[in-house]
Amino acid sequence: MAHKVGIMGGDGIGPEVIAEGLKVIAAAGVELETVDYDLGGARYLRDGEILSDSTLEEWRGLDAIYVGAVGTPGVPPGVIERGLLLKMRFELDLYINQRPFVSAEDGIDMTVIRENTEGAYAGEGGILRKNTPFEVATQGSVNTRMGVERAIRYAFDLASTTERKHLTLCHKTNVLNFSGDLWQRTFNEVAEEYPNVDTDYNHVDAACIYFVQAPQQYDVIVTDNLFGDILTDLGGAVSGGIGFAASANLNPARTGPSMFEPVHGSAPDIAGQGIANPTAAIISGAMMLRHLGEDDAADRVTAAAYKLGDTQGGTVAIGDAIAAAL
């Protein structure tokens, strides 16, 4: 039975890399029933549509959503990010952002688990006396015991399946003594249920140094929304570049579809030139296959993508090489 998947190619290079991802999934022998959605910056500029409630309702009937990239010059900052991507995360309860970083050449094999629906991105805050000399802006970080614990518990579950069985909490407990305390106490309490997993703690600024100097020390990392956003971009930079930066936005409870996307952005400057690396989209597709229960296909696609993702010749050539390997 085919998996029903929503396809949102989006803007810029998004449709190009998603096309290669779908090609590779087909080559792996997995059948998808796809539904296309025209959303993103270009759609917003055309008619003002960002993400309607009716589209969200349609998505609740899907098995997964596969996204290329969104973002177009001319759209005000924050419109697409908050109106589309963050709205998806909040409305579909995509509370886990999982990003793998692998570079066999450099001995890197780590995964960052980022809490995806709370923290500084929850939208708490406001502005008083705007555009005056006395303007005040606040932006709070929202952390609930439920939200923190389910992210930490997911990270422990993942770490318990890895070869090294090691989990590092990254936060800033020495300064953020309220949210950091909640994260640290919850981490310590949940750790008691996983005696087979070794644990560690890094302040996030120290982790940025270690990501550059010795990323090989990490296995699984768990952190909050803002710190996770920063660490995962840095992780991509030190493990092959953004052409390999894949991600899964997961609803592990499966009360709605999960969303899978490369995180390199829409790169409008190279759109249509056939030179974008589709490997991140292909690895994201492999993560989607695993979520759909297609473990064998996921393993084969992942291995081929990391091996052949730097094939010369452009977008289609890389997709063809990976598909041929399957």
mmCIF file of C-alpha atoms in Angstrom:
data_model
loop_
_atom_site.group_PDB
_atom_site.id
_atom_site.type_symbol
_atom_site.label_atom_id
_atom_site.label_comp_id
_atom_site.label_asym_id
_atom_site.label_seq_id
_atom_site.Cartn_x
_atom_site.Cartn_y
_atom_site.Cartn_z
ATOM 1 C CA MET A 1 0.000 0.000 0.000
ATOM 2 C CA ALA A 2 1.439 3.371 -1.030
ATOM 3 C CA HIS A 3 2.263 5.933 1.638
ATOM 4 C CA LYS A 4 0.334 9.170 1.232
ATOM 5 C CA VAL A 5 2.826 12.042 1.270
ATOM 6 C CA GLY A 6 2.327 15.765 0.808
ATOM 7 C CA ILE A 7 4.943 17.376 -1.442
ATOM 8 C CA MET A 8 5.862 21.029 -1.018
ATOM 9 C CA GLY A 9 8.715 21.881 -3.370
ATOM 10 C CA GLY A 10 8.547 25.502 -2.293
ATOM 11 C CA ASP A 11 10.881 28.146 -3.664
ATOM 12 C CA GLY A 12 14.240 28.495 -5.390
ATOM 13 C CA ILE A 13 16.089 25.197 -5.572
ATOM 14 C CA GLY A 14 13.401 23.438 -3.513
ATOM 15 C CA PRO A 15 11.529 21.815 -6.414
ATOM 16 C CA GLU A 16 14.834 20.735 -8.009
ATOM 17 C CA VAL A 17 16.148 18.880 -4.961
ATOM 18 C CA ILE A 18 12.774 17.349 -4.076
ATOM 19 C CA ALA A 19 12.514 15.931 -7.596
ATOM 20 C CA GLU A 20 15.795 14.093 -7.045
ATOM 21 C CA GLY A 21 14.651 12.880 -3.642
ATOM 22 C CA LEU A 22 11.493 11.413 -5.157
ATOM 23 C CA LYS A 23 13.559 9.811 -7.922
ATOM 24 C CA VAL A 24 15.756 8.087 -5.346
ATOM 25 C CA ILE A 25 12.795 6.929 -3.246
ATOM 26 C CA ALA A 26 11.260 5.347 -6.337
ATOM 27 C CA ALA A 27 14.584 3.676 -7.161
ATOM 28 C CA ALA A 28 14.612 2.217 -3.644
ATOM 29 C CA GLY A 29 11.327 0.470 -4.461
ATOM 30 C CA VAL A 30 9.019 2.469 -2.220
ATOM 31 C CA GLU A 31 5.684 3.587 -3.636
ATOM 32 C CA LEU A 32 4.325 6.967 -2.621
ATOM 33 C CA GLU A 33 0.923 8.493 -3.300
ATOM 34 C CA THR A 34 1.879 12.155 -3.556
ATOM 35 C CA VAL A 35 -0.234 15.294 -3.168
ATOM 36 C CA ASP A 36 1.355 18.547 -4.343
ATOM 37 C CA TYR A 37 1.021 21.800 -2.410
ATOM 38 C CA ASP A 38 1.999 25.151 -3.907
ATOM 39 C CA LEU A 39 3.145 27.051 -0.834
ATOM 40 C CA GLY A 40 6.074 29.288 0.010
ATOM 41 C CA GLY A 41 7.347 32.769 -0.713
ATOM 42 C CA ALA A 42 6.369 32.835 -4.380
ATOM 43 C CA ARG A 43 2.809 31.784 -3.562
ATOM 44 C CA TYR A 44 2.605 34.472 -0.865
ATOM 45 C CA LEU A 45 3.754 37.172 -3.278
ATOM 46 C CA ARG A 46 1.256 35.957 -5.853
ATOM 47 C CA ASP A 47 -1.941 35.897 -3.782
ATOM 48 C CA GLY A 48 -1.111 36.297 -0.083
ATOM 49 C CA GLU A 49 -1.624 32.621 0.799
ATOM 50 C CA ILE A 50 0.700 31.254 3.494
ATOM 51 C CA LEU A 51 -0.945 28.260 5.182
ATOM 52 C CA SER A 52 -4.714 27.995 5.476
ATOM 53 C CA ASP A 53 -6.614 26.035 8.086
ATOM 54 C CA SER A 54 -8.155 23.932 5.311
ATOM 55 C CA THR A 55 -4.703 22.885 4.086
ATOM 56 C CA LEU A 56 -3.681 22.021 7.639
ATOM 57 C CA GLU A 57 -6.779 19.854 7.930
ATOM 58 C CA GLU A 58 -5.839 18.051 4.700
ATOM 59 C CA TRP A 59 -2.356 17.442 6.053
ATOM 60 C CA ARG A 60 -3.725 15.677 9.112
ATOM 61 C CA GLY A 61 -4.775 12.859 6.778
ATOM 62 C CA LEU A 62 -1.272 12.394 5.329
ATOM 63 C CA ASP A 63 1.423 9.957 6.394
ATOM 64 C CA ALA A 64 4.215 12.533 5.985
ATOM 65 C CA ILE A 65 5.131 15.862 4.370
ATOM 66 C CA TYR A 66 8.239 16.270 2.202
ATOM 67 C CA VAL A 67 9.454 19.847 1.808
ATOM 68 C CA GLY A 68 12.112 21.342 -0.486
ATOM 69 C CA ALA A 69 12.793 24.863 0.758
ATOM 70 C CA VAL A 70 10.813 28.059 1.209
ATOM 71 C CA GLY A 71 11.843 31.676 1.036
ATOM 72 C CA THR A 72 11.794 34.329 -1.678
ATOM 73 C CA PRO A 73 13.342 37.793 -1.909
ATOM 74 C CA GLY A 74 10.667 40.425 -1.428
ATOM 75 C CA VAL A 75 8.825 38.631 1.363
ATOM 76 C CA PRO A 76 9.189 40.479 4.688
ATOM 77 C CA PRO A 77 11.322 38.636 7.268
ATOM 78 C CA GLY A 78 9.330 36.318 9.507
ATOM 79 C CA VAL A 79 6.238 36.043 7.316
ATOM 80 C CA ILE A 80 7.022 32.611 5.873
ATOM 81 C CA GLU A 81 9.077 31.426 8.845
ATOM 82 C CA ARG A 82 6.320 32.057 11.385
ATOM 83 C CA GLY A 83 3.269 31.786 9.120
ATOM 84 C CA LEU A 84 4.262 28.514 7.441
ATOM 85 C CA LEU A 85 7.151 26.631 9.046
ATOM 86 C CA LEU A 86 6.502 27.490 12.691
ATOM 87 C CA LYS A 87 2.756 27.171 12.201
ATOM 88 C CA MET A 88 3.324 23.641 10.873
ATOM 89 C CA ARG A 89 5.414 22.763 13.909
ATOM 90 C CA PHE A 90 2.918 24.113 16.400
ATOM 91 C CA GLU A 91 -0.316 22.953 14.758
ATOM 92 C CA LEU A 92 0.941 19.452 13.883
ATOM 93 C CA ASP A 93 2.867 19.138 17.181
ATOM 94 C CA LEU A 94 6.198 18.467 15.472
ATOM 95 C CA TYR A 95 7.961 18.629 18.806
ATOM 96 C CA ILE A 96 11.201 16.913 17.800
ATOM 97 C CA ASN A 97 13.692 18.278 15.301
ATOM 98 C CA GLN A 98 16.231 15.552 14.508
ATOM 99 C CA ARG A 99 19.337 16.310 12.495
ATOM 100 C CA PRO A 100 22.091 13.787 11.735
ATOM 101 C CA PHE A 101 25.674 14.825 11.001
ATOM 102 C CA VAL A 102 27.926 12.220 9.407
ATOM 103 C CA SER A 103 31.380 12.528 7.914
ATOM 104 C CA ALA A 104 33.190 9.197 7.730
ATOM 105 C CA GLU A 105 36.342 10.961 6.559
ATOM 106 C CA ASP A 106 36.422 13.082 9.718
ATOM 107 C CA GLY A 107 35.064 10.438 12.089
ATOM 108 C CA ILE A 108 31.861 12.414 12.785
ATOM 109 C CA ASP A 109 28.623 10.574 13.523
ATOM 110 C CA MET A 110 26.324 12.590 15.770
ATOM 111 C CA THR A 111 22.666 13.513 15.987
ATOM 112 C CA VAL A 112 21.176 16.664 17.496
ATOM 113 C CA ILE A 113 17.717 16.442 19.035
ATOM 114 C CA ARG A 114 16.196 19.912 19.273
ATOM 115 C CA GLU A 115 12.985 20.657 21.151
ATOM 116 C CA ASN A 116 10.917 22.136 18.351
ATOM 117 C CA THR A 117 7.771 23.833 19.697
ATOM 118 C CA GLU A 118 8.743 25.830 22.797
ATOM 119 C CA GLY A 119 11.628 28.015 23.955
ATOM 120 C CA ALA A 120 12.288 31.428 22.444
ATOM 121 C CA TYR A 121 10.352 30.533 19.282
ATOM 122 C CA ALA A 122 7.020 30.023 21.034
ATOM 123 C CA GLY A 123 6.109 33.648 20.367
ATOM 124 C CA GLU A 124 5.861 34.998 23.927
ATOM 125 C CA GLY A 125 6.713 38.680 24.261
ATOM 126 C CA GLY A 126 5.838 42.081 22.932
ATOM 127 C CA ILE A 127 6.848 45.684 22.282
ATOM 128 C CA LEU A 128 5.946 48.799 24.243
ATOM 129 C CA ARG A 129 6.319 52.388 23.018
ATOM 130 C CA LYS A 130 7.491 51.252 19.575
ATOM 131 C CA ASN A 131 9.556 53.700 17.508
ATOM 132 C CA THR A 132 10.199 55.979 20.443
ATOM 133 C CA PRO A 133 13.423 56.509 22.420
ATOM 134 C CA PHE A 134 11.779 54.570 25.247
ATOM 135 C CA GLU A 135 10.927 51.450 23.259
ATOM 136 C CA VAL A 136 10.941 48.169 25.197
ATOM 137 C CA ALA A 137 10.991 44.728 23.558
ATOM 138 C CA THR A 138 10.670 41.429 25.418
ATOM 139 C CA GLN A 139 10.989 37.903 24.035
ATOM 140 C CA GLY A 140 10.627 35.175 26.614
ATOM 141 C CA SER A 141 11.579 31.518 26.467
ATOM 142 C CA VAL A 142 8.678 29.184 27.208
ATOM 143 C CA ASN A 143 9.684 25.852 28.753
ATOM 144 C CA THR A 144 7.155 23.380 30.115
ATOM 145 C CA ARG A 145 7.930 20.202 32.000
ATOM 146 C CA MET A 146 5.932 18.241 29.417
ATOM 147 C CA GLY A 147 7.732 19.786 26.447
ATOM 148 C CA VAL A 148 11.177 19.421 27.970
ATOM 149 C CA GLU A 149 10.622 15.874 29.177
ATOM 150 C CA ARG A 150 9.258 14.491 25.929
ATOM 151 C CA ALA A 151 12.258 15.883 24.014
ATOM 152 C CA ILE A 152 14.714 14.503 26.558
ATOM 153 C CA ARG A 153 12.966 11.142 26.667
ATOM 154 C CA TYR A 154 13.066 10.901 22.856
ATOM 155 C CA ALA A 155 16.802 11.651 22.953
ATOM 156 C CA PHE A 156 17.410 8.955 25.570
ATOM 157 C CA ASP A 157 15.422 6.445 23.513
ATOM 158 C CA LEU A 158 17.561 7.273 20.483
ATOM 159 C CA ALA A 159 20.851 7.164 22.411
ATOM 160 C CA SER A 160 19.949 3.751 23.819
ATOM 161 C CA THR A 161 19.978 2.368 20.250
ATOM 162 C CA THR A 162 23.343 3.772 19.153
ATOM 163 C CA GLU A 163 26.665 1.987 19.350
ATOM 164 C CA ARG A 164 28.172 4.456 21.827
ATOM 165 C CA LYS A 165 25.004 4.966 23.903
ATOM 166 C CA HIS A 166 25.970 8.470 24.961
ATOM 167 C CA LEU A 167 23.775 11.559 25.415
ATOM 168 C CA THR A 168 24.902 15.140 26.041
ATOM 169 C CA LEU A 169 22.617 17.884 27.314
ATOM 170 C CA CYS A 170 23.505 21.354 26.001
ATOM 171 C CA HIS A 171 22.121 24.434 27.723
ATOM 172 C CA LYS A 172 23.333 27.474 29.666
ATOM 173 C CA THR A 173 22.446 26.541 33.233
ATOM 174 C CA ASN A 174 24.954 28.915 34.830
ATOM 175 C CA VAL A 175 23.081 31.963 33.500
ATOM 176 C CA LEU A 176 19.601 30.744 32.497
ATOM 177 C CA ASN A 177 18.939 29.521 36.000
ATOM 178 C CA PHE A 178 15.177 28.990 35.561
ATOM 179 C CA SER A 179 14.843 27.292 32.182
ATOM 180 C CA GLY A 180 18.268 25.680 32.582
ATOM 181 C CA ASP A 181 17.298 24.283 35.956
ATOM 182 C CA LEU A 182 14.147 22.724 34.494
ATOM 183 C CA TRP A 183 16.145 21.130 31.680
ATOM 184 C CA GLN A 184 18.901 19.858 33.982
ATOM 185 C CA ARG A 185 16.564 18.423 36.645
ATOM 186 C CA THR A 186 14.395 16.731 34.029
ATOM 187 C CA PHE A 187 17.460 15.331 32.273
ATOM 188 C CA ASN A 188 18.825 13.907 35.524
ATOM 189 C CA GLU A 189 15.503 12.355 36.497
ATOM 190 C CA VAL A 190 14.903 10.714 33.124
ATOM 191 C CA ALA A 191 18.531 9.477 33.058
ATOM 192 C CA GLU A 192 17.755 7.227 36.020
ATOM 193 C CA GLU A 193 15.468 5.206 33.733
ATOM 194 C CA TYR A 194 18.289 4.644 31.207
ATOM 195 C CA PRO A 195 21.226 3.149 33.129
ATOM 196 C CA ASN A 196 22.707 1.878 29.854
ATOM 197 C CA VAL A 197 23.154 5.427 28.489
ATOM 198 C CA ASP A 198 26.171 7.482 29.543
ATOM 199 C CA THR A 199 25.444 11.177 29.994
ATOM 200 C CA ASP A 200 27.275 14.495 29.921
ATOM 201 C CA TYR A 201 26.528 18.208 30.052
ATOM 202 C CA ASN A 202 28.019 21.089 28.035
ATOM 203 C CA HIS A 203 27.260 24.773 28.198
ATOM 204 C CA VAL A 204 26.127 25.703 24.700
ATOM 205 C CA ASP A 205 29.006 28.138 24.121
ATOM 206 C CA ALA A 206 31.494 25.409 25.022
ATOM 207 C CA ALA A 207 29.635 23.007 22.728
ATOM 208 C CA CYS A 208 30.147 25.443 19.835
ATOM 209 C CA ILE A 209 33.896 25.200 20.442
ATOM 210 C CA TYR A 210 33.803 21.397 20.676
ATOM 211 C CA PHE A 211 31.693 21.135 17.506
ATOM 212 C CA VAL A 212 34.559 22.815 15.661
ATOM 213 C CA GLN A 213 37.559 21.339 17.474
ATOM 214 C CA ALA A 214 36.404 17.803 18.327
ATOM 215 C CA PRO A 215 32.909 16.910 17.053
ATOM 216 C CA GLN A 216 33.956 13.256 17.133
ATOM 217 C CA GLN A 217 33.305 13.218 20.893
ATOM 218 C CA TYR A 218 29.532 13.501 20.392
ATOM 219 C CA ASP A 219 26.932 10.804 19.841
ATOM 220 C CA VAL A 220 23.459 12.224 20.603
ATOM 221 C CA ILE A 221 22.904 15.802 21.812
ATOM 222 C CA VAL A 222 19.657 17.181 23.226
ATOM 223 C CA THR A 223 18.963 20.882 23.605
ATOM 224 C CA ASP A 224 16.289 23.563 23.484
ATOM 225 C CA ASN A 225 14.804 25.275 20.446
ATOM 226 C CA LEU A 226 17.088 28.307 20.119
ATOM 227 C CA PHE A 227 20.348 26.576 21.037
ATOM 228 C CA GLY A 228 19.387 23.693 18.757
ATOM 229 C CA ASP A 229 18.862 26.045 15.840
ATOM 230 C CA ILE A 230 22.387 27.408 16.271
ATOM 231 C CA LEU A 231 24.148 24.096 16.988
ATOM 232 C CA THR A 232 22.561 22.310 14.036
ATOM 233 C CA ASP A 233 23.710 24.924 11.536
ATOM 234 C CA LEU A 234 27.204 24.664 12.976
ATOM 235 C CA GLY A 235 26.981 20.874 12.823
ATOM 236 C CA GLY A 236 26.239 21.051 9.119
ATOM 237 C CA ALA A 237 29.201 23.338 8.525
ATOM 238 C CA VAL A 238 31.684 20.948 10.170
ATOM 239 C CA SER A 239 30.360 17.727 8.630
ATOM 240 C CA GLY A 240 30.357 18.244 4.880
ATOM 241 C CA GLY A 241 28.475 21.499 4.441
ATOM 242 C CA ILE A 242 24.856 22.479 4.010
ATOM 243 C CA GLY A 243 24.485 20.252 0.960
ATOM 244 C CA PHE A 244 24.315 17.334 3.409
ATOM 245 C CA ALA A 245 22.189 19.054 6.095
ATOM 246 C CA ALA A 246 19.018 16.965 6.430
ATOM 247 C CA SER A 247 16.304 17.156 9.041
ATOM 248 C CA ALA A 248 13.156 15.548 10.369
ATOM 249 C CA ASN A 249 10.440 17.489 12.187
ATOM 250 C CA LEU A 250 8.744 14.686 14.068
ATOM 251 C CA ASN A 251 5.515 14.023 15.857
ATOM 252 C CA PRO A 252 6.613 10.819 17.604
ATOM 253 C CA ALA A 253 3.150 10.362 19.075
ATOM 254 C CA ARG A 254 1.882 10.175 15.463
ATOM 255 C CA THR A 255 -1.164 12.323 16.150
ATOM 256 C CA GLY A 256 -0.374 14.014 12.850
ATOM 257 C CA PRO A 257 2.095 13.729 9.961
ATOM 258 C CA SER A 258 5.794 14.427 10.417
ATOM 259 C CA MET A 259 7.673 16.745 8.062
ATOM 260 C CA PHE A 260 11.041 16.155 6.398
ATOM 261 C CA GLU A 261 13.191 18.836 4.765
ATOM 262 C CA PRO A 262 16.752 19.810 3.873
ATOM 263 C CA VAL A 263 17.811 22.898 5.782
ATOM 264 C CA HIS A 264 20.008 24.636 3.213
ATOM 265 C CA GLY A 265 17.377 27.210 2.298
ATOM 266 C CA SER A 266 15.937 28.092 -1.094
ATOM 267 C CA ALA A 267 19.192 29.563 -2.511
ATOM 268 C CA PRO A 268 17.457 31.760 -5.100
ATOM 269 C CA ASP A 269 20.812 32.853 -6.506
ATOM 270 C CA ILE A 270 21.410 29.406 -8.000
ATOM 271 C CA ALA A 271 17.825 28.336 -8.698
ATOM 272 C CA GLY A 272 17.275 26.860 -12.133
ATOM 273 C CA GLN A 273 20.965 26.338 -12.832
ATOM 274 C CA GLY A 274 21.017 22.627 -11.979
ATOM 275 C CA ILE A 275 23.965 22.982 -9.620
ATOM 276 C CA ALA A 276 22.280 22.591 -6.217
ATOM 277 C CA ASN A 277 23.362 19.527 -4.255
ATOM 278 C CA PRO A 278 20.230 17.398 -3.620
ATOM 279 C CA THR A 279 21.909 15.135 -1.050
ATOM 280 C CA ALA A 280 20.338 16.838 1.968
ATOM 281 C CA ALA A 281 16.890 16.410 0.414
ATOM 282 C CA ILE A 282 17.685 12.769 -0.363
ATOM 283 C CA ILE A 283 18.854 12.056 3.191
ATOM 284 C CA SER A 284 15.746 13.820 4.503
ATOM 285 C CA GLY A 285 13.761 11.501 2.243
ATOM 286 C CA ALA A 286 15.543 8.532 3.808
ATOM 287 C CA MET A 287 14.563 9.807 7.257
ATOM 288 C CA MET A 288 10.987 9.966 6.004
ATOM 289 C CA LEU A 289 11.217 6.373 4.792
ATOM 290 C CA ARG A 290 12.389 5.248 8.221
ATOM 291 C CA HIS A 291 9.492 7.081 9.856
ATOM 292 C CA LEU A 292 7.145 5.289 7.449
ATOM 293 C CA GLY A 293 8.556 1.898 8.476
ATOM 294 C CA GLU A 294 10.616 1.376 5.307
ATOM 295 C CA ASP A 295 13.819 0.638 7.239
ATOM 296 C CA ASP A 296 15.617 -1.369 4.559
ATOM 297 C CA ALA A 297 15.055 1.290 1.910
ATOM 298 C CA ALA A 298 16.057 3.995 4.401
ATOM 299 C CA ASP A 299 19.336 2.218 5.156
ATOM 300 C CA ARG A 300 20.178 1.770 1.477
ATOM 301 C CA VAL A 301 19.328 5.356 0.517
ATOM 302 C CA THR A 302 21.278 6.793 3.451
ATOM 303 C CA ALA A 303 24.400 4.746 2.685
ATOM 304 C CA ALA A 304 24.307 5.643 -1.018
ATOM 305 C CA ALA A 305 23.695 9.330 -0.313
ATOM 306 C CA TYR A 306 26.639 9.728 2.044
ATOM 307 C CA LYS A 307 28.881 7.781 -0.345
ATOM 308 C CA LEU A 308 27.898 9.546 -3.577
ATOM 309 C CA GLY A 309 26.625 12.933 -2.415
ATOM 310 C CA ASP A 310 29.700 14.736 -3.694
ATOM 311 C CA THR A 311 29.382 13.310 -7.212
ATOM 312 C CA GLN A 312 30.350 15.851 -9.847
ATOM 313 C CA GLY A 313 27.952 17.050 -12.525
ATOM 314 C CA GLY A 314 25.156 18.881 -10.757
ATOM 315 C CA THR A 315 21.752 18.236 -9.274
ATOM 316 C CA VAL A 316 20.454 15.603 -11.661
ATOM 317 C CA ALA A 317 23.797 13.788 -11.917
ATOM 318 C CA ILE A 318 23.996 13.355 -8.135
ATOM 319 C CA GLY A 319 20.408 12.126 -8.009
ATOM 320 C CA ASP A 320 21.072 9.711 -10.878
ATOM 321 C CA ALA A 321 24.220 8.348 -9.238
ATOM 322 C CA ILE A 322 22.471 7.680 -5.939
ATOM 323 C CA ALA A 323 19.437 6.167 -7.654
ATOM 324 C CA ALA A 324 21.666 3.918 -9.778
ATOM 325 C CA ALA A 325 23.418 2.644 -6.643
ATOM 326 C CA LEU A 326 20.103 1.304 -5.384
#
